[in-house]
Amino acid sequence: MMRKNILICFLMAFALSAFGQTRKAFLEAAEASFASKDYYSALHYYQNVLEFHEDIHVLYKGAESARLFNAYKLAEQYYQQVVDLEQNGEFPLALFHLAEMQKRIGKYEQAKRNYEIYLSENELDNPYYTDLATRQIEDCDWALEQSQNPRSYVTVDRLGETINTPFSEFGPIRIGDTLYYSSLRFPSETDEAVPRRIFSNVLWSIKGGEGIQIDSTFNDATLHTAHAVFAEDMNRVYYTLCEYLNATDIRCDLYYRDIVNGVMGSPVKLPGTINDTTHTTTQPSIGKDPINGDPALYFVSNRAGTKGKLDIWYSVLRDDGSFDDPVNLMPINTIEDDITPYYHEPSNTLYFSSQGYQGFGGFDVYSVYLHNLVDPFIENLGVPVNSSYNDLYFFLEENEDTAYLASNRQGAAYIEDAQEACCNDIYKAAFAKLDIDLKVLTFDQATQADLLGATVTLLEVNGDEIVVSTLSADNTNEFVFPLTRNRSYKVIAEKEGFFPDTITLTTRGLNESQEILKRMYLQSKSLDLEVFVFDDATREALRGATVNLKDLSDPDSETVVQINEDGNSFIFPLERDKSYEIITSKRGYKPDTLQLSTVNVPSNKITKNIYLKQGDLEDFLPLAVYFDNDHPNPRTYYRTTRRTYDDTYPPYMERKEIFKTEFTSPLVDNAKVQAEDDLERFFEYNVREGRNDLIKFIQILTEDLEEGEQIEIVMQGFASPLASSSYNERLSSRRISSVVNQFRRYSDSVLMRYIRNGQLKIVEEPQGERTAPIYVSDDRADSRNSIYSIPASRERRVEIINVRRSND
């Protein structure tokens, strides 16, 4: 009903001779006016009755009249008086409507408190009001929070007096520099009602000028003419003609006029499938149907089949000029009033006002993306577009930076200032541009590494898919796209040799500038082989293994080798329909060989767990252990030492951080971080693992000797070139001596009897600095490189290079 949409501001001059009237006469006039839904007159009559003396029944009827006339503050005052005066709950809805009026004027905390009291006293009285009060309590909390966080990118201003009057203006649409709207302020000389009623006319304002009749014959002098909307090519205008049913209620039908060369033709009433003689049909809007995207006419009606009170319907417009049967927009409509639809084509979004969703008070403006009605995202447009009052007839310009709406919020003109009631004014909303950027990062799904050389395409999904932008890059995996608010998008990432990856996203509901980060993982068209290596005996993850992958289908292919010092996992890209050989090895373990086929493999990944068995002595070779600079027994010329390797190992490991500090001191940023990481790896993987391997080697050696094996071990010692050649030759001998001592003193010197009887022989070959690469520094003044660098550290070692058995 237009009554709900234009706030019943059809007011005319209220003529009443108060003198000589009795209380009874005023009361009878009030009751008669209320019964005919002339709430404006009823309110005045009830106020006159109350001047005689206070009466709770009259106060309640006055409150009802003020509420139905949209005089919210006066209604709050009267309902409060009723609640204060009633003794036995004579008016159970007074408290509910008091809360309702308080919510309408933005008193959310008081409204919530009174809704809660209403439920505590009347929860079982009326299921409809119980459910509504429960929802309103949630709304008050939500509205209070939202009101404190208005959308800063939106400003709303009332249009000037050339448009707005103390009466009601509504239904704005803007085409070019012309604003079309309806105004409810025109008396009809032919109206026989007493007092005479007022009617709405459609006006236009060019460049903000005074509103004037759009055509001398367009407006009907005996009916409401309103809601003019134009077809896209301006060859037709749709509008409503409405008749009074009583002082407040009206019933409307839809009409159109064809426009030829700027001249409007005769009015044509839409067919009976659209117009319903027993119900209202109003508020037309041109759009597209949500199913197939065909041209459609949206409208509002309370006809049979509605979900609630007033519902939004649509009818598909056929090429031959006919109209399909109306369809209820059921996923959007509520059990309350859903009205004033406006379709925004660039975003395929329907804007509408409703009292059935979480809101601020009266009618709020909402939006919904029509391409997804299975799980529709219905967004309240928030403050300042919405207020605690009625906010209706939202119209958004194509570029989305300007909108118009009708509202009776505070600041709108009142027809009577004392009552602060009525009427809608037209407001302009300005939307500042939000900077919403999409950052897409592309990765190789198998390795998780940055995937360079991809091409990323952004498409806007608006029923159809429209390419917005395509970006390619060879030297980065980062792609940035500017996005528009209130849109749905699809992103496709592609690269030759990879399967594309696709994601969808939306900017609907975003109300601040931001960057959206999306990671896209492209799966190689080849298979991924993932290998995990474990100790066969302990089932623990075995780090530091080496995995060789050989393509048996291609004899000329190179073997792919991976070493993982930090973990036990390996990933290899495979090709389909081939055969491979996997050889896994680690110092101290027996190698494992596995063959696999990628023929008819349905998945994109093959996972293999490989369990390595403890190896023989030969599987440890070459076994290297490492020493601190000039250790053991620094600054001596002895060839032997009493110390074992385990005497030198812990102090060396304790100096790990000193090595990091000394070597990285001149470095900065990434270079420093990388150097620290390299030294960490050297100490943990080479130094620590070398010592652990030495202990395992000795254990296995002991077992072999106990079984009667005769074994000869060849050890070589090395030194960095920092000292003289003769000194380094002696130093490398001392280092061999410390490792031999480790053998001699192992497990209460269990190996000594094998050494004495010749079953175990250890051949010592001190090498000094002879094999040190030329790039290893020998500059004492450059301790950073000659002592603390990894190349220098690698030279300070003893290696077991050979094991000779009696049967060799």
PDB file of N, CA, C and O in Angstrom, residues 576-625:
ATOM      1  N   ARG A 576      53.250 -38.648 -16.635  1.00  0.00           N
ATOM      2  CA  ARG A 576      52.347 -39.793 -16.692  1.00  0.00           C
ATOM      3  C   ARG A 576      52.840 -40.819 -17.724  1.00  0.00           C
ATOM      4  O   ARG A 576      53.586 -40.494 -18.639  1.00  0.00           O
ATOM      5  N   ASP A 577      52.399 -42.058 -17.526  1.00  0.00           N
ATOM      6  CA  ASP A 577      52.657 -43.153 -18.464  1.00  0.00           C
ATOM      7  C   ASP A 577      54.148 -43.441 -18.612  1.00  0.00           C
ATOM      8  O   ASP A 577      54.640 -43.696 -19.718  1.00  0.00           O
ATOM      9  N   LYS A 578      54.870 -43.396 -17.498  1.00  0.00           N
ATOM     10  CA  LYS A 578      56.295 -43.702 -17.531  1.00  0.00           C
ATOM     11  C   LYS A 578      56.665 -44.628 -16.372  1.00  0.00           C
ATOM     12  O   LYS A 578      55.875 -44.856 -15.454  1.00  0.00           O
ATOM     13  N   SER A 579      57.914 -45.158 -16.442  1.00  0.00           N
ATOM     14  CA  SER A 579      58.442 -45.995 -15.375  1.00  0.00           C
ATOM     15  C   SER A 579      59.657 -45.308 -14.768  1.00  0.00           C
ATOM     16  O   SER A 579      60.460 -44.687 -15.481  1.00  0.00           O
ATOM     17  N   TYR A 580      59.778 -45.406 -13.442  1.00  0.00           N
ATOM     18  CA  TYR A 580      60.859 -44.731 -12.735  1.00  0.00           C
ATOM     19  C   TYR A 580      61.543 -45.687 -11.766  1.00  0.00           C
ATOM     20  O   TYR A 580      60.954 -46.672 -11.306  1.00  0.00           O
ATOM     21  N   GLU A 581      62.789 -45.353 -11.452  1.00  0.00           N
ATOM     22  CA  GLU A 581      63.551 -46.061 -10.419  1.00  0.00           C
ATOM     23  C   GLU A 581      63.963 -45.036  -9.360  1.00  0.00           C
ATOM     24  O   GLU A 581      64.481 -43.962  -9.683  1.00  0.00           O
ATOM     25  N   ILE A 582      63.711 -45.388  -8.103  1.00  0.00           N
ATOM     26  CA  ILE A 582      64.046 -44.506  -6.986  1.00  0.00           C
ATOM     27  C   ILE A 582      65.124 -45.191  -6.154  1.00  0.00           C
ATOM     28  O   ILE A 582      64.933 -46.321  -5.669  1.00  0.00           O
ATOM     29  N   ILE A 583      66.264 -44.542  -6.002  1.00  0.00           N
ATOM     30  CA  ILE A 583      67.351 -45.066  -5.176  1.00  0.00           C
ATOM     31  C   ILE A 583      67.543 -44.098  -4.010  1.00  0.00           C
ATOM     32  O   ILE A 583      67.840 -42.914  -4.218  1.00  0.00           O
ATOM     33  N   THR A 584      67.373 -44.621  -2.794  1.00  0.00           N
ATOM     34  CA  THR A 584      67.482 -43.788  -1.594  1.00  0.00           C
ATOM     35  C   THR A 584      68.690 -44.247  -0.786  1.00  0.00           C
ATOM     36  O   THR A 584      68.877 -45.459  -0.548  1.00  0.00           O
ATOM     37  N   SER A 585      69.490 -43.289  -0.368  1.00  0.00           N
ATOM     38  CA  SER A 585      70.693 -43.631   0.381  1.00  0.00           C
ATOM     39  C   SER A 585      70.940 -42.595   1.470  1.00  0.00           C
ATOM     40  O   SER A 585      70.453 -41.465   1.408  1.00  0.00           O
ATOM     41  N   LYS A 586      71.694 -43.051   2.471  1.00  0.00           N
ATOM     42  CA  LYS A 586      72.167 -42.150   3.530  1.00  0.00           C
ATOM     43  C   LYS A 586      73.378 -42.788   4.155  1.00  0.00           C
ATOM     44  O   LYS A 586      73.448 -44.022   4.306  1.00  0.00           O
ATOM     45  N   ARG A 587      74.345 -41.981   4.512  1.00  0.00           N
ATOM     46  CA  ARG A 587      75.556 -42.494   5.134  1.00  0.00           C
ATOM     47  C   ARG A 587      75.190 -43.318   6.367  1.00  0.00           C
ATOM     48  O   ARG A 587      74.415 -42.882   7.225  1.00  0.00           O
ATOM     49  N   GLY A 588      75.685 -44.541   6.395  1.00  0.00           N
ATOM     50  CA  GLY A 588      75.416 -45.426   7.515  1.00  0.00           C
ATOM     51  C   GLY A 588      74.251 -46.366   7.302  1.00  0.00           C
ATOM     52  O   GLY A 588      73.942 -47.167   8.186  1.00  0.00           O
ATOM     53  N   TYR A 589      73.598 -46.262   6.147  1.00  0.00           N
ATOM     54  CA  TYR A 589      72.441 -47.122   5.871  1.00  0.00           C
ATOM     55  C   TYR A 589      72.628 -47.807   4.534  1.00  0.00           C
ATOM     56  O   TYR A 589      73.322 -47.307   3.646  1.00  0.00           O
ATOM     57  N   LYS A 590      71.964 -48.959   4.403  1.00  0.00           N
ATOM     58  CA  LYS A 590      71.999 -49.658   3.128  1.00  0.00           C
ATOM     59  C   LYS A 590      71.085 -48.934   2.145  1.00  0.00           C
ATOM     60  O   LYS A 590      69.965 -48.563   2.501  1.00  0.00           O
ATOM     61  N   PRO A 591      71.510 -48.739   0.916  1.00  0.00           N
ATOM     62  CA  PRO A 591      70.651 -48.087  -0.076  1.00  0.00           C
ATOM     63  C   PRO A 591      69.396 -48.929  -0.345  1.00  0.00           C
ATOM     64  O   PRO A 591      69.397 -50.156  -0.183  1.00  0.00           O
ATOM     65  N   ASP A 592      68.315 -48.237  -0.734  1.00  0.00           N
ATOM     66  CA  ASP A 592      67.062 -48.919  -1.075  1.00  0.00           C
ATOM     67  C   ASP A 592      66.681 -48.535  -2.504  1.00  0.00           C
ATOM     68  O   ASP A 592      66.766 -47.356  -2.879  1.00  0.00           O
ATOM     69  N   THR A 593      66.266 -49.531  -3.281  1.00  0.00           N
ATOM     70  CA  THR A 593      65.873 -49.290  -4.669  1.00  0.00           C
ATOM     71  C   THR A 593      64.411 -49.682  -4.850  1.00  0.00           C
ATOM     72  O   THR A 593      63.989 -50.753  -4.412  1.00  0.00           O
ATOM     73  N   LEU A 594      63.662 -48.774  -5.492  1.00  0.00           N
ATOM     74  CA  LEU A 594      62.231 -48.995  -5.691  1.00  0.00           C
ATOM     75  C   LEU A 594      61.872 -48.584  -7.107  1.00  0.00           C
ATOM     76  O   LEU A 594      62.359 -47.563  -7.605  1.00  0.00           O
ATOM     77  N   GLN A 595      61.037 -49.358  -7.762  1.00  0.00           N
ATOM     78  CA  GLN A 595      60.549 -48.999  -9.094  1.00  0.00           C
ATOM     79  C   GLN A 595      59.048 -48.737  -9.033  1.00  0.00           C
ATOM     80  O   GLN A 595      58.327 -49.383  -8.266  1.00  0.00           O
ATOM     81  N   LEU A 596      58.598 -47.770  -9.825  1.00  0.00           N
ATOM     82  CA  LEU A 596      57.175 -47.454  -9.860  1.00  0.00           C
ATOM     83  C   LEU A 596      56.764 -47.075 -11.271  1.00  0.00           C
ATOM     84  O   LEU A 596      57.598 -46.670 -12.100  1.00  0.00           O
ATOM     85  N   SER A 597      55.476 -47.197 -11.536  1.00  0.00           N
ATOM     86  CA  SER A 597      54.912 -46.865 -12.843  1.00  0.00           C
ATOM     87  C   SER A 597      53.849 -45.784 -12.653  1.00  0.00           C
ATOM     88  O   SER A 597      53.080 -45.810 -11.684  1.00  0.00           O
ATOM     89  N   THR A 598      53.796 -44.822 -13.583  1.00  0.00           N
ATOM     90  CA  THR A 598      52.760 -43.783 -13.550  1.00  0.00           C
ATOM     91  C   THR A 598      51.682 -44.038 -14.589  1.00  0.00           C
ATOM     92  O   THR A 598      50.917 -43.142 -14.926  1.00  0.00           O
ATOM     93  N   VAL A 599      51.615 -45.259 -15.115  1.00  0.00           N
ATOM     94  CA  VAL A 599      50.574 -45.620 -16.075  1.00  0.00           C
ATOM     95  C   VAL A 599      49.249 -45.772 -15.330  1.00  0.00           C
ATOM     96  O   VAL A 599      49.169 -46.488 -14.333  1.00  0.00           O
ATOM     97  N   ASN A 600      48.228 -45.083 -15.823  1.00  0.00           N
ATOM     98  CA  ASN A 600      46.876 -45.170 -15.270  1.00  0.00           C
ATOM     99  C   ASN A 600      46.807 -44.788 -13.796  1.00  0.00           C
ATOM    100  O   ASN A 600      46.014 -45.343 -13.030  1.00  0.00           O
ATOM    101  N   VAL A 601      47.610 -43.832 -13.388  1.00  0.00           N
ATOM    102  CA  VAL A 601      47.521 -43.325 -12.013  1.00  0.00           C
ATOM    103  C   VAL A 601      46.446 -42.237 -11.979  1.00  0.00           C
ATOM    104  O   VAL A 601      46.575 -41.221 -12.664  1.00  0.00           O
ATOM    105  N   PRO A 602      45.358 -42.399 -11.205  1.00  0.00           N
ATOM    106  CA  PRO A 602      44.257 -41.428 -11.248  1.00  0.00           C
ATOM    107  C   PRO A 602      44.538 -40.134 -10.502  1.00  0.00           C
ATOM    108  O   PRO A 602      43.964 -39.095 -10.828  1.00  0.00           O
ATOM    109  N   SER A 603      45.417 -40.184  -9.486  1.00  0.00           N
ATOM    110  CA  SER A 603      45.633 -39.005  -8.656  1.00  0.00           C
ATOM    111  C   SER A 603      46.756 -38.145  -9.208  1.00  0.00           C
ATOM    112  O   SER A 603      47.425 -38.506 -10.176  1.00  0.00           O
ATOM    113  N   ASN A 604      46.982 -36.989  -8.564  1.00  0.00           N
ATOM    114  CA  ASN A 604      48.060 -36.092  -8.959  1.00  0.00           C
ATOM    115  C   ASN A 604      49.294 -36.252  -8.078  1.00  0.00           C
ATOM    116  O   ASN A 604      50.248 -35.501  -8.222  1.00  0.00           O
ATOM    117  N   LYS A 605      49.238 -37.202  -7.132  1.00  0.00           N
ATOM    118  CA  LYS A 605      50.373 -37.366  -6.230  1.00  0.00           C
ATOM    119  C   LYS A 605      50.541 -38.843  -5.899  1.00  0.00           C
ATOM    120  O   LYS A 605      49.570 -39.565  -5.678  1.00  0.00           O
ATOM    121  N   ILE A 606      51.795 -39.279  -5.890  1.00  0.00           N
ATOM    122  CA  ILE A 606      52.149 -40.619  -5.420  1.00  0.00           C
ATOM    123  C   ILE A 606      53.030 -40.440  -4.186  1.00  0.00           C
ATOM    124  O   ILE A 606      54.003 -39.687  -4.218  1.00  0.00           O
ATOM    125  N   THR A 607      52.669 -41.102  -3.113  1.00  0.00           N
ATOM    126  CA  THR A 607      53.433 -41.003  -1.865  1.00  0.00           C
ATOM    127  C   THR A 607      54.088 -42.348  -1.569  1.00  0.00           C
ATOM    128  O   THR A 607      53.422 -43.394  -1.599  1.00  0.00           O
ATOM    129  N   LYS A 608      55.386 -42.304  -1.293  1.00  0.00           N
ATOM    130  CA  LYS A 608      56.136 -43.505  -0.962  1.00  0.00           C
ATOM    131  C   LYS A 608      56.893 -43.300   0.354  1.00  0.00           C
ATOM    132  O   LYS A 608      57.641 -42.315   0.493  1.00  0.00           O
ATOM    133  N   ASN A 609      56.704 -44.225   1.280  1.00  0.00           N
ATOM    134  CA  ASN A 609      57.491 -44.246   2.508  1.00  0.00           C
ATOM    135  C   ASN A 609      58.617 -45.265   2.343  1.00  0.00           C
ATOM    136  O   ASN A 609      58.364 -46.434   2.035  1.00  0.00           O
ATOM    137  N   ILE A 610      59.840 -44.831   2.553  1.00  0.00           N
ATOM    138  CA  ILE A 610      61.005 -45.697   2.364  1.00  0.00           C
ATOM    139  C   ILE A 610      61.705 -45.868   3.703  1.00  0.00           C
ATOM    140  O   ILE A 610      61.996 -44.880   4.404  1.00  0.00           O
ATOM    141  N   TYR A 611      61.957 -47.143   4.091  1.00  0.00           N
ATOM    142  CA  TYR A 611      62.569 -47.467   5.370  1.00  0.00           C
ATOM    143  C   TYR A 611      63.967 -48.033   5.117  1.00  0.00           C
ATOM    144  O   TYR A 611      64.127 -49.098   4.515  1.00  0.00           O
ATOM    145  N   LEU A 612      64.992 -47.288   5.538  1.00  0.00           N
ATOM    146  CA  LEU A 612      66.385 -47.695   5.330  1.00  0.00           C
ATOM    147  C   LEU A 612      66.877 -48.506   6.514  1.00  0.00           C
ATOM    148  O   LEU A 612      66.685 -48.135   7.681  1.00  0.00           O
ATOM    149  N   LYS A 613      67.536 -49.607   6.190  1.00  0.00           N
ATOM    150  CA  LYS A 613      68.103 -50.485   7.217  1.00  0.00           C
ATOM    151  C   LYS A 613      69.529 -50.039   7.549  1.00  0.00           C
ATOM    152  O   LYS A 613      70.221 -49.471   6.705  1.00  0.00           O
ATOM    153  N   GLN A 614      69.891 -50.292   8.806  1.00  0.00           N
ATOM    154  CA  GLN A 614      71.248 -49.954   9.239  1.00  0.00           C
ATOM    155  C   GLN A 614      72.269 -50.616   8.308  1.00  0.00           C
ATOM    156  O   GLN A 614      72.143 -51.792   7.969  1.00  0.00           O
ATOM    157  N   GLY A 615      73.304 -49.868   7.904  1.00  0.00           N
ATOM    158  CA  GLY A 615      74.257 -50.374   6.932  1.00  0.00           C
ATOM    159  C   GLY A 615      75.475 -51.026   7.556  1.00  0.00           C
ATOM    160  O   GLY A 615      75.611 -51.139   8.781  1.00  0.00           O
ATOM    161  N   ASP A 616      76.389 -51.447   6.691  1.00  0.00           N
ATOM    162  CA  ASP A 616      77.679 -51.966   7.113  1.00  0.00           C
ATOM    163  C   ASP A 616      78.653 -50.808   7.287  1.00  0.00           C
ATOM    164  O   ASP A 616      78.327 -49.645   7.008  1.00  0.00           O
ATOM    165  N   LEU A 617      79.901 -51.163   7.693  1.00  0.00           N
ATOM    166  CA  LEU A 617      80.918 -50.130   7.860  1.00  0.00           C
ATOM    167  C   LEU A 617      81.122 -49.353   6.563  1.00  0.00           C
ATOM    168  O   LEU A 617      81.302 -48.127   6.569  1.00  0.00           O
ATOM    169  N   GLU A 618      81.095 -50.084   5.455  1.00  0.00           N
ATOM    170  CA  GLU A 618      81.350 -49.443   4.171  1.00  0.00           C
ATOM    171  C   GLU A 618      80.287 -48.396   3.826  1.00  0.00           C
ATOM    172  O   GLU A 618      80.546 -47.465   3.057  1.00  0.00           O
ATOM    173  N   ASP A 619      79.083 -48.540   4.381  1.00  0.00           N
ATOM    174  CA  ASP A 619      77.999 -47.605   4.069  1.00  0.00           C
ATOM    175  C   ASP A 619      78.191 -46.250   4.742  1.00  0.00           C
ATOM    176  O   ASP A 619      77.450 -45.303   4.451  1.00  0.00           O
ATOM    177  N   PHE A 620      79.167 -46.168   5.656  1.00  0.00           N
ATOM    178  CA  PHE A 620      79.433 -44.890   6.316  1.00  0.00           C
ATOM    179  C   PHE A 620      80.455 -44.058   5.552  1.00  0.00           C
ATOM    180  O   PHE A 620      80.694 -42.900   5.905  1.00  0.00           O
ATOM    181  N   LEU A 621      81.117 -44.679   4.567  1.00  0.00           N
ATOM    182  CA  LEU A 621      82.257 -44.013   3.938  1.00  0.00           C
ATOM    183  C   LEU A 621      81.815 -43.020   2.866  1.00  0.00           C
ATOM    184  O   LEU A 621      80.852 -43.262   2.140  1.00  0.00           O
ATOM    185  N   PRO A 622      82.570 -41.918   2.743  1.00  0.00           N
ATOM    186  CA  PRO A 622      83.599 -41.475   3.689  1.00  0.00           C
ATOM    187  C   PRO A 622      82.952 -40.870   4.924  1.00  0.00           C
ATOM    188  O   PRO A 622      81.960 -40.148   4.828  1.00  0.00           O
ATOM    189  N   LEU A 623      83.506 -41.200   6.098  1.00  0.00           N
ATOM    190  CA  LEU A 623      82.976 -40.692   7.360  1.00  0.00           C
ATOM    191  C   LEU A 623      83.912 -39.587   7.839  1.00  0.00           C
ATOM    192  O   LEU A 623      85.092 -39.825   8.097  1.00  0.00           O
ATOM    193  N   ALA A 624      83.360 -38.382   7.972  1.00  0.00           N
ATOM    194  CA  ALA A 624      84.189 -37.234   8.354  1.00  0.00           C
ATOM    195  C   ALA A 624      83.740 -36.697   9.702  1.00  0.00           C
ATOM    196  O   ALA A 624      82.546 -36.627  10.001  1.00  0.00           O
ATOM    197  N   VAL A 625      84.749 -36.356  10.558  1.00  0.00           N
ATOM    198  CA  VAL A 625      84.479 -35.640  11.801  1.00  0.00           C
ATOM    199  C   VAL A 625      85.305 -34.361  11.768  1.00  0.00           C
ATOM    200  O   VAL A 625      86.384 -34.319  11.166  1.00  0.00           O
TER     201      VAL A 625
END
